[in-house]
mmCIF file with all atom_site columns, C-alpha atoms and ligand atoms in Angstrom:
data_model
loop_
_atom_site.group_PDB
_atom_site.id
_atom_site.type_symbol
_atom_site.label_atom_id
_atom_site.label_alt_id
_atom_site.label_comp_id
_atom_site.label_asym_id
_atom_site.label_entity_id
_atom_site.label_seq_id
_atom_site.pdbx_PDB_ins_code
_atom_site.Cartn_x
_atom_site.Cartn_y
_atom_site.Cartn_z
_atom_site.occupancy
_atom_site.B_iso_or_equiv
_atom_site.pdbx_formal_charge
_atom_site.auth_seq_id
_atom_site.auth_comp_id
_atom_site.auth_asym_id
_atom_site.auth_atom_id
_atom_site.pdbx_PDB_model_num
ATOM   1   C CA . UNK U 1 1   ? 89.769  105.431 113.127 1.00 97.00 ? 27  UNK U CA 1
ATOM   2   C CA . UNK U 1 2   ? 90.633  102.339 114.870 1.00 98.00 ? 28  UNK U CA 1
ATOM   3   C CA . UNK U 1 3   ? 94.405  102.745 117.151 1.00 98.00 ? 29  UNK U CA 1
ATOM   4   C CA . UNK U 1 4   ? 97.080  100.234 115.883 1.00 99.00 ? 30  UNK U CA 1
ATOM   5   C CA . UNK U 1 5   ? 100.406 99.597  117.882 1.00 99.00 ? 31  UNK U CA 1
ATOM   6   C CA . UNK U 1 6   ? 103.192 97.875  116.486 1.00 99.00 ? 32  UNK U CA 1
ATOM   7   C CA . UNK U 1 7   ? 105.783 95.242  118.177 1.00 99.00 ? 33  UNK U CA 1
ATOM   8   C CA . UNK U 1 8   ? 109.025 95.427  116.930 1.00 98.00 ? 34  UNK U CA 1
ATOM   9   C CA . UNK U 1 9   ? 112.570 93.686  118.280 1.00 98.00 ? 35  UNK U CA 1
ATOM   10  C CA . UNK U 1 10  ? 114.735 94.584  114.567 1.00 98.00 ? 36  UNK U CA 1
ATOM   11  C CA . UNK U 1 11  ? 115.009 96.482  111.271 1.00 98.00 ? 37  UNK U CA 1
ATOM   12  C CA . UNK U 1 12  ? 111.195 97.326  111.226 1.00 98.00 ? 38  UNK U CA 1
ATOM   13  C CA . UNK U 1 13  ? 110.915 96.952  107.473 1.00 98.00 ? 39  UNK U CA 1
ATOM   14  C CA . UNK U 1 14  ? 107.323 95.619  108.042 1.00 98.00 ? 40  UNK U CA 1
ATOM   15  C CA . UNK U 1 15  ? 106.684 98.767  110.359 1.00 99.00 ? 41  UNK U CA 1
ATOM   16  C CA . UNK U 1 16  ? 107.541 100.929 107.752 1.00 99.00 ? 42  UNK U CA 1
ATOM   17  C CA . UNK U 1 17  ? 105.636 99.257  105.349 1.00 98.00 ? 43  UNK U CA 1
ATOM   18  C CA . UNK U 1 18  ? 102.100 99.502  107.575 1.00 99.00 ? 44  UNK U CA 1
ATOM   19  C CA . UNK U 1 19  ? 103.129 103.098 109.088 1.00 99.00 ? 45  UNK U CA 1
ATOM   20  C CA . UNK U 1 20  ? 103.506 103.881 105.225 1.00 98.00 ? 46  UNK U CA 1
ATOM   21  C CA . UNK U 1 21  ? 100.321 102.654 104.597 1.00 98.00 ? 47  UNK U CA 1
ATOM   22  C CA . UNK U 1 22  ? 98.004  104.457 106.934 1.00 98.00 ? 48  UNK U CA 1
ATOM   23  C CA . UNK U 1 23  ? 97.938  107.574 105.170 1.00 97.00 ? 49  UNK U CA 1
ATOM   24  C CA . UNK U 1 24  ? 94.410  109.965 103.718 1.00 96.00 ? 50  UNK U CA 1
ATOM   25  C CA . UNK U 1 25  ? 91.322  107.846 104.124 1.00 96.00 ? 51  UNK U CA 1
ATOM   26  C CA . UNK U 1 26  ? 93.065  104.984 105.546 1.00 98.00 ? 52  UNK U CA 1
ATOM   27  C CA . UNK U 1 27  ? 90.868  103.450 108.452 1.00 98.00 ? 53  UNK U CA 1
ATOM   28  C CA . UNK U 1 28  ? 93.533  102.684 111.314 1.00 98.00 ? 54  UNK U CA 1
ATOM   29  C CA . UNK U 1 29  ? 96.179  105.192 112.535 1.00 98.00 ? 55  UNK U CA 1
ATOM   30  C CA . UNK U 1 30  ? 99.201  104.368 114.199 1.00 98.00 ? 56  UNK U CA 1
ATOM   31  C CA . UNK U 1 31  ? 99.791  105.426 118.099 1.00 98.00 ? 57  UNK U CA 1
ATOM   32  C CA . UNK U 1 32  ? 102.651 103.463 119.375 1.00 99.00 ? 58  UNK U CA 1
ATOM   33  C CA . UNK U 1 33  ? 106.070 101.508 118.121 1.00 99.00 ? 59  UNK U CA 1
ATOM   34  C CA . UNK U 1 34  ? 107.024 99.707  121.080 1.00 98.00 ? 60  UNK U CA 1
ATOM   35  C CA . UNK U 1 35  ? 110.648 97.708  120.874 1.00 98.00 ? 61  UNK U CA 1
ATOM   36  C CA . UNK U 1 36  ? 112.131 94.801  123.588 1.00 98.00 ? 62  UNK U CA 1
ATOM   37  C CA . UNK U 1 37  ? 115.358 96.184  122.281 1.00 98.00 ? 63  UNK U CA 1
ATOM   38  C CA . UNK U 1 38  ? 116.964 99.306  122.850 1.00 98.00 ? 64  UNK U CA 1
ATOM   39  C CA . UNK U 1 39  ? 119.244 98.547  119.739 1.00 98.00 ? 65  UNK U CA 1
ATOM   40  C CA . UNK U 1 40  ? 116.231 98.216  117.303 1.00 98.00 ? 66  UNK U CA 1
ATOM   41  C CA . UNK U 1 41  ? 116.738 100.403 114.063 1.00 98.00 ? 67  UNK U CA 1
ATOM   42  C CA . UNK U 1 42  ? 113.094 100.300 113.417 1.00 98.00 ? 68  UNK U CA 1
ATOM   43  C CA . UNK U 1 43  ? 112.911 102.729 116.547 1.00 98.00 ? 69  UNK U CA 1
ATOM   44  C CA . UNK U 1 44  ? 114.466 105.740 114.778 1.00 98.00 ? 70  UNK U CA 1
ATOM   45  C CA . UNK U 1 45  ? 112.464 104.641 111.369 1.00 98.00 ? 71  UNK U CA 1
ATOM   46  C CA . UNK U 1 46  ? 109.162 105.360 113.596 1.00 98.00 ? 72  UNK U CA 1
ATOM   47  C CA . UNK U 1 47  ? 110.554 108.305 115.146 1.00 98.00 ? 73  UNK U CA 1
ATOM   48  C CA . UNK U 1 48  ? 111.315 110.082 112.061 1.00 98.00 ? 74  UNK U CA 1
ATOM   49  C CA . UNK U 1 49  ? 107.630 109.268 110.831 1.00 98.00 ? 75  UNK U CA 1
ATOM   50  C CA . UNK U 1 50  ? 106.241 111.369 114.416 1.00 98.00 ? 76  UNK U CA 1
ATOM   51  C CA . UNK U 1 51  ? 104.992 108.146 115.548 1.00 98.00 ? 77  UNK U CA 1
ATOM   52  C CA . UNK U 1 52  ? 105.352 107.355 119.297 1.00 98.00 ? 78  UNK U CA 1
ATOM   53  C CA . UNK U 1 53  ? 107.855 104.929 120.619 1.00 98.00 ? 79  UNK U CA 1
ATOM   54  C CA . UNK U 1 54  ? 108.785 103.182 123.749 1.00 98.00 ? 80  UNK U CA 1
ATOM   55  C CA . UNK U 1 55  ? 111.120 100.765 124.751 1.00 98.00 ? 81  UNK U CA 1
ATOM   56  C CA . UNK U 1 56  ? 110.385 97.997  126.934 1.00 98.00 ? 82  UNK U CA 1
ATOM   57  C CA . UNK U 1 57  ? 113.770 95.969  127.492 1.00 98.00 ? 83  UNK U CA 1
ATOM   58  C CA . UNK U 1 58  ? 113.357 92.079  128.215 1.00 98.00 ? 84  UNK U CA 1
ATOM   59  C CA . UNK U 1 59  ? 116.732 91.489  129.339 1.00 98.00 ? 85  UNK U CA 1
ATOM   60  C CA . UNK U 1 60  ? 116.143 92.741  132.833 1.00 98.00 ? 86  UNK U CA 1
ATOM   61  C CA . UNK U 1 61  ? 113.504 90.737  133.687 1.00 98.00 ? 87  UNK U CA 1
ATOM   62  C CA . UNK U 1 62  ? 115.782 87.600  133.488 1.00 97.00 ? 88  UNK U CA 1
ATOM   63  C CA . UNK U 1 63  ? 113.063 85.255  131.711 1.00 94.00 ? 89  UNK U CA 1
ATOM   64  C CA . UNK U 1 64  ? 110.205 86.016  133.923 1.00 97.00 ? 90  UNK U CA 1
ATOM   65  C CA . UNK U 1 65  ? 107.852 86.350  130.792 1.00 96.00 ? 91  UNK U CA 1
ATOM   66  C CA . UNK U 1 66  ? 105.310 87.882  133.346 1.00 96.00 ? 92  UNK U CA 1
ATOM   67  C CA . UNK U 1 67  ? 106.716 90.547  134.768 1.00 97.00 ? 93  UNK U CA 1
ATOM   68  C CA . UNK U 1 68  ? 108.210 91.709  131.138 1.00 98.00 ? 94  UNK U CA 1
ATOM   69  C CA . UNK U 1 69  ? 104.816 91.271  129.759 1.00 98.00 ? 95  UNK U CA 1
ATOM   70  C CA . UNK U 1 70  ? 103.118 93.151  133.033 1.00 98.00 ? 96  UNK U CA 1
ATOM   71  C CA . UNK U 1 71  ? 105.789 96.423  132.010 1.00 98.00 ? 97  UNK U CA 1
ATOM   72  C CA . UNK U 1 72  ? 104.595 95.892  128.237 1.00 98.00 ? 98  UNK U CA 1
ATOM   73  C CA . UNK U 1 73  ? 100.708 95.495  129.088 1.00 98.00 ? 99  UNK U CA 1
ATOM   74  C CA . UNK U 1 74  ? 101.505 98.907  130.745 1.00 98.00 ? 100 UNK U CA 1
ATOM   75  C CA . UNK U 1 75  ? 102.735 100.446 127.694 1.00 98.00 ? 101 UNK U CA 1
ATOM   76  C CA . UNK U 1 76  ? 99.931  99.111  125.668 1.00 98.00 ? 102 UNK U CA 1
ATOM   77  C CA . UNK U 1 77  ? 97.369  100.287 128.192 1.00 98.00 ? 103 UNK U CA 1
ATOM   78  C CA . UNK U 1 78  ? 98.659  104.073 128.112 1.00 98.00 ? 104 UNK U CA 1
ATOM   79  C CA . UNK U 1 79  ? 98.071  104.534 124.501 1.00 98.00 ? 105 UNK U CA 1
ATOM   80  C CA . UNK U 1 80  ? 94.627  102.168 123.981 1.00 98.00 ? 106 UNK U CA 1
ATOM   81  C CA . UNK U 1 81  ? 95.906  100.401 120.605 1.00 98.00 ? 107 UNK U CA 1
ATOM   82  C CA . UNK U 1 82  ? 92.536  98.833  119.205 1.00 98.00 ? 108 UNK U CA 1
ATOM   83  C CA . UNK U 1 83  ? 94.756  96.530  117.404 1.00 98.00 ? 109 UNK U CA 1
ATOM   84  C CA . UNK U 1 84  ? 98.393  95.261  117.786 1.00 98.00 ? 110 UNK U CA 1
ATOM   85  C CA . UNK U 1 85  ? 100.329 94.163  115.175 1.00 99.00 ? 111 UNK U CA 1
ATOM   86  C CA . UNK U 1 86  ? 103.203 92.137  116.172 1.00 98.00 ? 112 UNK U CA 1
ATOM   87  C CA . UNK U 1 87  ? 105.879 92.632  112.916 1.00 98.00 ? 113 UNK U CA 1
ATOM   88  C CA . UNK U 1 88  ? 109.689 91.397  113.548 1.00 98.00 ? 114 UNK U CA 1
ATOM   89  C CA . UNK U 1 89  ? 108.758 91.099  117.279 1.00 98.00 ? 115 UNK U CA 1
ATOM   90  C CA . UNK U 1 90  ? 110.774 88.046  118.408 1.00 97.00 ? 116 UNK U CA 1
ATOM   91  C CA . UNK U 1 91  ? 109.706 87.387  122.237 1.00 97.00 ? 117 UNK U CA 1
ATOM   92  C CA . UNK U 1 92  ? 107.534 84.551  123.075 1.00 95.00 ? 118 UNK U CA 1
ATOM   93  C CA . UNK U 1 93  ? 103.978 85.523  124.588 1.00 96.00 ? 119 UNK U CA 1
ATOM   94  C CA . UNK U 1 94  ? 102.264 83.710  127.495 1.00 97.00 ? 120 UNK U CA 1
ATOM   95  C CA . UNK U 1 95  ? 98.892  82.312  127.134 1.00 97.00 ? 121 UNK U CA 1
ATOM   96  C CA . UNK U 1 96  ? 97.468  85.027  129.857 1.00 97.00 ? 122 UNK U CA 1
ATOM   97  C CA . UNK U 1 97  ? 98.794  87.906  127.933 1.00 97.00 ? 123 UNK U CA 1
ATOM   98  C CA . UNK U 1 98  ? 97.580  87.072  124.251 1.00 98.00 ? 124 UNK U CA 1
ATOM   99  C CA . UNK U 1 99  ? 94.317  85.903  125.618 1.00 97.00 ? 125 UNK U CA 1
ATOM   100 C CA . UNK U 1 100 ? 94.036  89.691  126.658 1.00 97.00 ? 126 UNK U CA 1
ATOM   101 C CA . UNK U 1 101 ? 94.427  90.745  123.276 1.00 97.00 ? 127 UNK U CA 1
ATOM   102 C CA . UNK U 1 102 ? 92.778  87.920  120.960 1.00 95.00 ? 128 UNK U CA 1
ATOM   103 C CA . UNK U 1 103 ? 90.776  89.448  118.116 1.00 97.00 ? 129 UNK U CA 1
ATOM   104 C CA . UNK U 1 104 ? 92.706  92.360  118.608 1.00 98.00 ? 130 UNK U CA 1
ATOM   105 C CA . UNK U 1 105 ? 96.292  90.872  117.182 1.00 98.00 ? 131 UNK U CA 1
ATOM   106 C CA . UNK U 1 106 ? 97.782  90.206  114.284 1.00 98.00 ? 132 UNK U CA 1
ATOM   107 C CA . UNK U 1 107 ? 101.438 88.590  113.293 1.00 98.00 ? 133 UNK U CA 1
ATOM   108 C CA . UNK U 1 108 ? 103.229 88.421  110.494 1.00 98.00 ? 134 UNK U CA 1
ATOM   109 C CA . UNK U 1 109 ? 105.634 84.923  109.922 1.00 98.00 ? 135 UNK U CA 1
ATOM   110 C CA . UNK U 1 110 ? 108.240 84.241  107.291 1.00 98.00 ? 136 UNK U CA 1
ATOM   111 C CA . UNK U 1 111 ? 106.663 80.786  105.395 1.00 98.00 ? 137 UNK U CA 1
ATOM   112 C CA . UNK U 1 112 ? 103.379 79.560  104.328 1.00 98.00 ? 138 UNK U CA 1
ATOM   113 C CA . UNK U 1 113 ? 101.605 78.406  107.591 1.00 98.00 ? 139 UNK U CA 1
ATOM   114 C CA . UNK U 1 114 ? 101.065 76.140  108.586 1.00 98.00 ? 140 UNK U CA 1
ATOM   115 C CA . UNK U 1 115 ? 104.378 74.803  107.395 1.00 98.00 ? 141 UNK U CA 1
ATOM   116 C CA . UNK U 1 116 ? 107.416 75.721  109.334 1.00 98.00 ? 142 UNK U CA 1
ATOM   117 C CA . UNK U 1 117 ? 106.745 77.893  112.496 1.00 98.00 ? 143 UNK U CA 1
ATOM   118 C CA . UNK U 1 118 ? 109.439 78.993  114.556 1.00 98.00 ? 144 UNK U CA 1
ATOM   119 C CA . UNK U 1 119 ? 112.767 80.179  113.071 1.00 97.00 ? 145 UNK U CA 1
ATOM   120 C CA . UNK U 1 120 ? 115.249 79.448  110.380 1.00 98.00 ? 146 UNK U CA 1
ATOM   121 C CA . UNK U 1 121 ? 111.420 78.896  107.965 1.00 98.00 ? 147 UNK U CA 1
ATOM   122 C CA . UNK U 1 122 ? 113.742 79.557  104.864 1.00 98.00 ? 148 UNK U CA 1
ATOM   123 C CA . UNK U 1 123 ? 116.476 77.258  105.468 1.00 98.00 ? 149 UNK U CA 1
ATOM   124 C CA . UNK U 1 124 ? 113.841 74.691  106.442 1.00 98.00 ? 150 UNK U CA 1
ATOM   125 C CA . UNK U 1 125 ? 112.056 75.217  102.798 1.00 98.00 ? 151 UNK U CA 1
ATOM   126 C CA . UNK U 1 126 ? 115.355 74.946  100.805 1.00 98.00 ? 152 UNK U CA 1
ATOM   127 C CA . UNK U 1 127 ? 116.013 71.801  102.651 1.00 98.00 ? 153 UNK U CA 1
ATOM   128 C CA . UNK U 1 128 ? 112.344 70.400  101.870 1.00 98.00 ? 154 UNK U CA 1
ATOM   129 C CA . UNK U 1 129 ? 112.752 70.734  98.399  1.00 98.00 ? 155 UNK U CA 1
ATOM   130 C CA . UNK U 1 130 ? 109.814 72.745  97.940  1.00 98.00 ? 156 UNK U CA 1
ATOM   131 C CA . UNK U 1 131 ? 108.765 74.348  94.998  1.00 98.00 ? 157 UNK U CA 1
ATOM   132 C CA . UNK U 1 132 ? 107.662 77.590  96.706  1.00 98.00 ? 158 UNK U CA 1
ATOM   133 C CA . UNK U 1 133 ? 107.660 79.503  99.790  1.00 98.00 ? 159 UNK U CA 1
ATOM   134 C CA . UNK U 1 134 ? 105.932 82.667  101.383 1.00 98.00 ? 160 UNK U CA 1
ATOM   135 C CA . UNK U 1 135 ? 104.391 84.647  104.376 1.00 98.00 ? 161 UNK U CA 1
ATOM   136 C CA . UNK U 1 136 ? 101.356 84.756  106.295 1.00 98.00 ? 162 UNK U CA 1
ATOM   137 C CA . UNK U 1 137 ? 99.722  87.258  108.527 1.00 98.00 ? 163 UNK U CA 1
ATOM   138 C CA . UNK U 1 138 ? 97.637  85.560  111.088 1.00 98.00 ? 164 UNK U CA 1
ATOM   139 C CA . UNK U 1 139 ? 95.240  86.599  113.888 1.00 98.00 ? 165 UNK U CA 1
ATOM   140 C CA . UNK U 1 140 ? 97.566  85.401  117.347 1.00 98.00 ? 166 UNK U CA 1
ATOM   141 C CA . UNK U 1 141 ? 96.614  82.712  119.687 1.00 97.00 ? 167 UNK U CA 1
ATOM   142 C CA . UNK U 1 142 ? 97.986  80.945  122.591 1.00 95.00 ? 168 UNK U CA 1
ATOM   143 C CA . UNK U 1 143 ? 100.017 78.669  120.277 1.00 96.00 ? 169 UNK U CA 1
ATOM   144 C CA . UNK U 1 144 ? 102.907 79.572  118.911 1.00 96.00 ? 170 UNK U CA 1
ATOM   145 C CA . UNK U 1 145 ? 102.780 80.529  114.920 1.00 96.00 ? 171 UNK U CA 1
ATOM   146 C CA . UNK U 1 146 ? 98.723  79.430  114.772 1.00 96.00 ? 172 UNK U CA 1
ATOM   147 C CA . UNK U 1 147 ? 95.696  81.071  115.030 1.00 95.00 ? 173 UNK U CA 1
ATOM   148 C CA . UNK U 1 148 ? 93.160  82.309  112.022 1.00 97.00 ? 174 UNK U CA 1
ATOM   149 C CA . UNK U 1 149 ? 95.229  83.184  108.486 1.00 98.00 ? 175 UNK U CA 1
ATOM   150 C CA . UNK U 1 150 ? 94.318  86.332  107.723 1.00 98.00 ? 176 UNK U CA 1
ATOM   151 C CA . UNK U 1 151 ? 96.697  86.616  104.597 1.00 98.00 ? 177 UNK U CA 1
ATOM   152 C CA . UNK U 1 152 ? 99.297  84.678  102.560 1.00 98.00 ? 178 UNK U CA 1
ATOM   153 C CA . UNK U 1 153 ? 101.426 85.226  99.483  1.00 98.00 ? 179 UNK U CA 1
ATOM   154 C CA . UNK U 1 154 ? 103.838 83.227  97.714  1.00 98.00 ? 180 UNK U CA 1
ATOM   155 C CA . UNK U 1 155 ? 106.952 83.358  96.016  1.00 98.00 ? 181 UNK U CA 1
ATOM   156 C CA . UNK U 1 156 ? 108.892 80.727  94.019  1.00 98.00 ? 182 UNK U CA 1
ATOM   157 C CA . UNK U 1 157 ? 111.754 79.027  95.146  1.00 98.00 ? 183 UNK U CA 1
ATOM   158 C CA . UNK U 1 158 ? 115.078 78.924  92.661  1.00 98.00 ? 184 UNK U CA 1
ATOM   159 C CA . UNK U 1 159 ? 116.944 76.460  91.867  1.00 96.00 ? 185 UNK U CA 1
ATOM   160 C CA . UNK U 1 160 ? 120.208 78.191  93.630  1.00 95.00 ? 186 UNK U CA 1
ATOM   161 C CA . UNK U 1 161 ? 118.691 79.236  96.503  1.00 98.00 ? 187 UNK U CA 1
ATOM   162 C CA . UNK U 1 162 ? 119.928 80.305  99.782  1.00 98.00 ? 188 UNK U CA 1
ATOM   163 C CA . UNK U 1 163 ? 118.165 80.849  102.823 1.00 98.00 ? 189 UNK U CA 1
ATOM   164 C CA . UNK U 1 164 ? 118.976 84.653  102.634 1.00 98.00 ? 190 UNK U CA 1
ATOM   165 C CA . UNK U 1 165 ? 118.028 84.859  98.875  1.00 98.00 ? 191 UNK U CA 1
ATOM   166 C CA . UNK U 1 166 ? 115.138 83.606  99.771  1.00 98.00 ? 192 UNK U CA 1
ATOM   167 C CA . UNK U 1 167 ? 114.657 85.894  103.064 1.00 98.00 ? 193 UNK U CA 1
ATOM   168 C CA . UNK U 1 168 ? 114.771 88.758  100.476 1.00 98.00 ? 194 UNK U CA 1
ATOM   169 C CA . UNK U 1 169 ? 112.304 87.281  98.178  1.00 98.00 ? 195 UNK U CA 1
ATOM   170 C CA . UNK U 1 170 ? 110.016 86.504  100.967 1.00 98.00 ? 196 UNK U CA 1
ATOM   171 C CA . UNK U 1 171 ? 110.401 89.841  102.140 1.00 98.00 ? 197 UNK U CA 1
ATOM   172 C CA . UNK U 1 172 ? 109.062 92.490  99.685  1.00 98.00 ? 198 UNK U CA 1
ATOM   173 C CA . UNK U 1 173 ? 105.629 90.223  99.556  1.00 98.00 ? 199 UNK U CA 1
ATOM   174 C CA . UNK U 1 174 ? 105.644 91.120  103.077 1.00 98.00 ? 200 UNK U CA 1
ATOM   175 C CA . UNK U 1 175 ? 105.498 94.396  102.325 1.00 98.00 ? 201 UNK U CA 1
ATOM   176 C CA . UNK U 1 176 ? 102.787 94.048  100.252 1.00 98.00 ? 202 UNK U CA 1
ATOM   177 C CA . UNK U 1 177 ? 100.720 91.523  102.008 1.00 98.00 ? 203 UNK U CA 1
ATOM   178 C CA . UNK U 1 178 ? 100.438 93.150  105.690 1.00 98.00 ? 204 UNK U CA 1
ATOM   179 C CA . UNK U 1 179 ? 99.033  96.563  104.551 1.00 98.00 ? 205 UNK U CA 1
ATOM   180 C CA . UNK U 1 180 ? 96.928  95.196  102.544 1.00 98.00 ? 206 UNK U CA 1
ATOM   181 C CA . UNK U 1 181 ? 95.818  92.769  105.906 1.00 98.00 ? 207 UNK U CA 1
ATOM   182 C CA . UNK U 1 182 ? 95.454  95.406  108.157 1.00 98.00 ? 208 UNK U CA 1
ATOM   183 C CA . UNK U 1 183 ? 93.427  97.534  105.645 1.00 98.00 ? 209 UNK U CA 1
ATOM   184 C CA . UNK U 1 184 ? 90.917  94.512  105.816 1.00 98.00 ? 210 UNK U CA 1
ATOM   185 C CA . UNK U 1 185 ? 91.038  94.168  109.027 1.00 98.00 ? 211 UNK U CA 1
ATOM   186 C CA . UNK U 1 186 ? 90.757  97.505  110.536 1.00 98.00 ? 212 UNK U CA 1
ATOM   187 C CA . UNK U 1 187 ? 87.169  97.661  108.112 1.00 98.00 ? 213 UNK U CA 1
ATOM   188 C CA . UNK U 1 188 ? 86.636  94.673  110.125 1.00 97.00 ? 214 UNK U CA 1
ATOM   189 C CA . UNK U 1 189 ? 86.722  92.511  107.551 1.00 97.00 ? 215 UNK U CA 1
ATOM   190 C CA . UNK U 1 190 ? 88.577  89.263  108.957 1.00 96.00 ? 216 UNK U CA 1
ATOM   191 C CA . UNK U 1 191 ? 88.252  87.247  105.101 1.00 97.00 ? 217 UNK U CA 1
ATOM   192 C CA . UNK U 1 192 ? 91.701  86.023  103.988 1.00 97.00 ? 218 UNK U CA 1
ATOM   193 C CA . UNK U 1 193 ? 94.023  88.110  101.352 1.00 98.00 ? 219 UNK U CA 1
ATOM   194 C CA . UNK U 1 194 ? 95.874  85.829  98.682  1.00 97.00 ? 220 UNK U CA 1
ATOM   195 C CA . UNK U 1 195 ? 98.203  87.379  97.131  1.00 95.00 ? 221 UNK U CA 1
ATOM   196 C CA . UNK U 1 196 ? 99.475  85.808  94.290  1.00 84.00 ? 222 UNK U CA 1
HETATM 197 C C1 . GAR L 2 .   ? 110.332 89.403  108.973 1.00 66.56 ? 321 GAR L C1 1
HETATM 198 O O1 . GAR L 2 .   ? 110.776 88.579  107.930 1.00 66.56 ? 321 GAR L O1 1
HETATM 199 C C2 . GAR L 2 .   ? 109.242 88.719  109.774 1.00 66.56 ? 321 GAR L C2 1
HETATM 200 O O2 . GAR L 2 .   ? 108.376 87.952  108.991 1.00 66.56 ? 321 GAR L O2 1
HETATM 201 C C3 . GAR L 2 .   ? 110.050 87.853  110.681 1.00 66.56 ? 321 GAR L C3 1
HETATM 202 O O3 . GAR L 2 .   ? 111.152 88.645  111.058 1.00 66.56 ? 321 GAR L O3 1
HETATM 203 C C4 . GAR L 2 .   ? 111.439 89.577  110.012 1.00 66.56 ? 321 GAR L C4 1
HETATM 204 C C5 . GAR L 2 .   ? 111.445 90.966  110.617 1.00 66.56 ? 321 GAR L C5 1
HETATM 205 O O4 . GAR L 2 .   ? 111.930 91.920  109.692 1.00 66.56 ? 321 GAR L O4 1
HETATM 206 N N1 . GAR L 2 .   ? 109.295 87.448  111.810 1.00 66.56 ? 321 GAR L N1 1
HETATM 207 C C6 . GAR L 2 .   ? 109.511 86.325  112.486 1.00 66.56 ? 321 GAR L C6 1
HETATM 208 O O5 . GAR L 2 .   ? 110.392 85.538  112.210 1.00 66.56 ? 321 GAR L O5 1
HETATM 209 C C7 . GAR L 2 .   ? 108.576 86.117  113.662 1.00 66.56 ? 321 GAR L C7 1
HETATM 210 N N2 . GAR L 2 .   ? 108.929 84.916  114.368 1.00 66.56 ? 321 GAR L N2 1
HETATM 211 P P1 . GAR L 2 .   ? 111.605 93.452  109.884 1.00 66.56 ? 321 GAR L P1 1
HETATM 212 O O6 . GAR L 2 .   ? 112.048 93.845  111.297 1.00 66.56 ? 321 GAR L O6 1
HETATM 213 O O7 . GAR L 2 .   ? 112.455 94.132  108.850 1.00 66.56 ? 321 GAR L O7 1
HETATM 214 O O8 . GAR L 2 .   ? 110.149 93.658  109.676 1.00 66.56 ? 321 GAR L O8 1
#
């Protein structure tokens, strides 16, 4: 069955979600959760699942996105992930260092691309006026928030809406939508889920 990492910096609430999911015939097994951030609850979340974690801490590396990514690459390299799903991982990656891994990973972002990449998506949507929001999972490229959609699903959004509301709402489709992507995708199947 085909390796999968996964690329947290927070809660890990998408991490759970895939490590949840590859289970009996599933055809992708998990081998690493790999956090920039000591402090990241996801970390214990993997741990108690007997997954295998490892910390790589940006903050010592003082913005040289190389070297960090060098210490990372190492990481990867020692457990041979066949694919790397980034999910809550909130460092920028350099061109050299996704090129490495193109075709090989995915992200998951917090609106319907390619609308609003970058942070604060939910805020941004509320402020648009627009009728509805989402997520997509998408294969990652050199630019930031791009590359092939692999996935999207959509949610309404209310009348009273806050960006946190909405967060939530957002959310649990997130849940759904990047096990069912990664599924696909380990088969080798690279067609797009809508969800609904
Ligand atoms: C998720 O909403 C994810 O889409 C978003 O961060 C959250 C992480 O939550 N990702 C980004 O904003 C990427 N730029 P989690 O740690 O509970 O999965």
């Amino acid at each position: 069955s085909k390796r999968v990492a996964i690329l947290i910096s927070g809660s890990g609430s998408n991490m759970v979600s895939l490590l949840d999911s590859m289970t009996g015939d599933h055809p992708a097994r998990p081998v690493l959760v790999l956090s920039n951030n000591p402090q990241a609850g996801g970390l214990e979340k993997a741990r108690a699942r007997d997954v295998a974690t490892a910390v790589v801490d940006h903050r010592p590396f003082k913005g040289d996105r190389p070297a960090f990514e060098a210490a990372l690459q190492a990481e990867l390299e020692r457990h041979a992930p066949d694919i790397i799903c980034l999910a809550g991982f909130m460092r920028v990656l350099t061109a050299g260092f996704v090129q490495h891994w193109q075709g090989r990973m995915l992200n998951i972002h917090p609106s319907l691309l390619p609308k609003y990449k970058g942070l604060n998506t939910h805020a941004r949507a509320i402020e648009a006026g627009d009728a509805e929001a989402g997520c997509t999972v998408h294969e990652v490229t050199a630019e930031l928030d791009d590359g092939p959609i692999l996935g999207q699903a959509r949610v309404p959004v209310l009348p009273d809406d806050t960006p946190d509301l909405l967060a939530k709402r957002v959310l649990v489709q997130e849940h759904r939508l990047y096990p069912a992507v990664l599924r696909r995708y380990a088969e080798g199947d690279r067609r797009p889920v809508m969800l609904p």
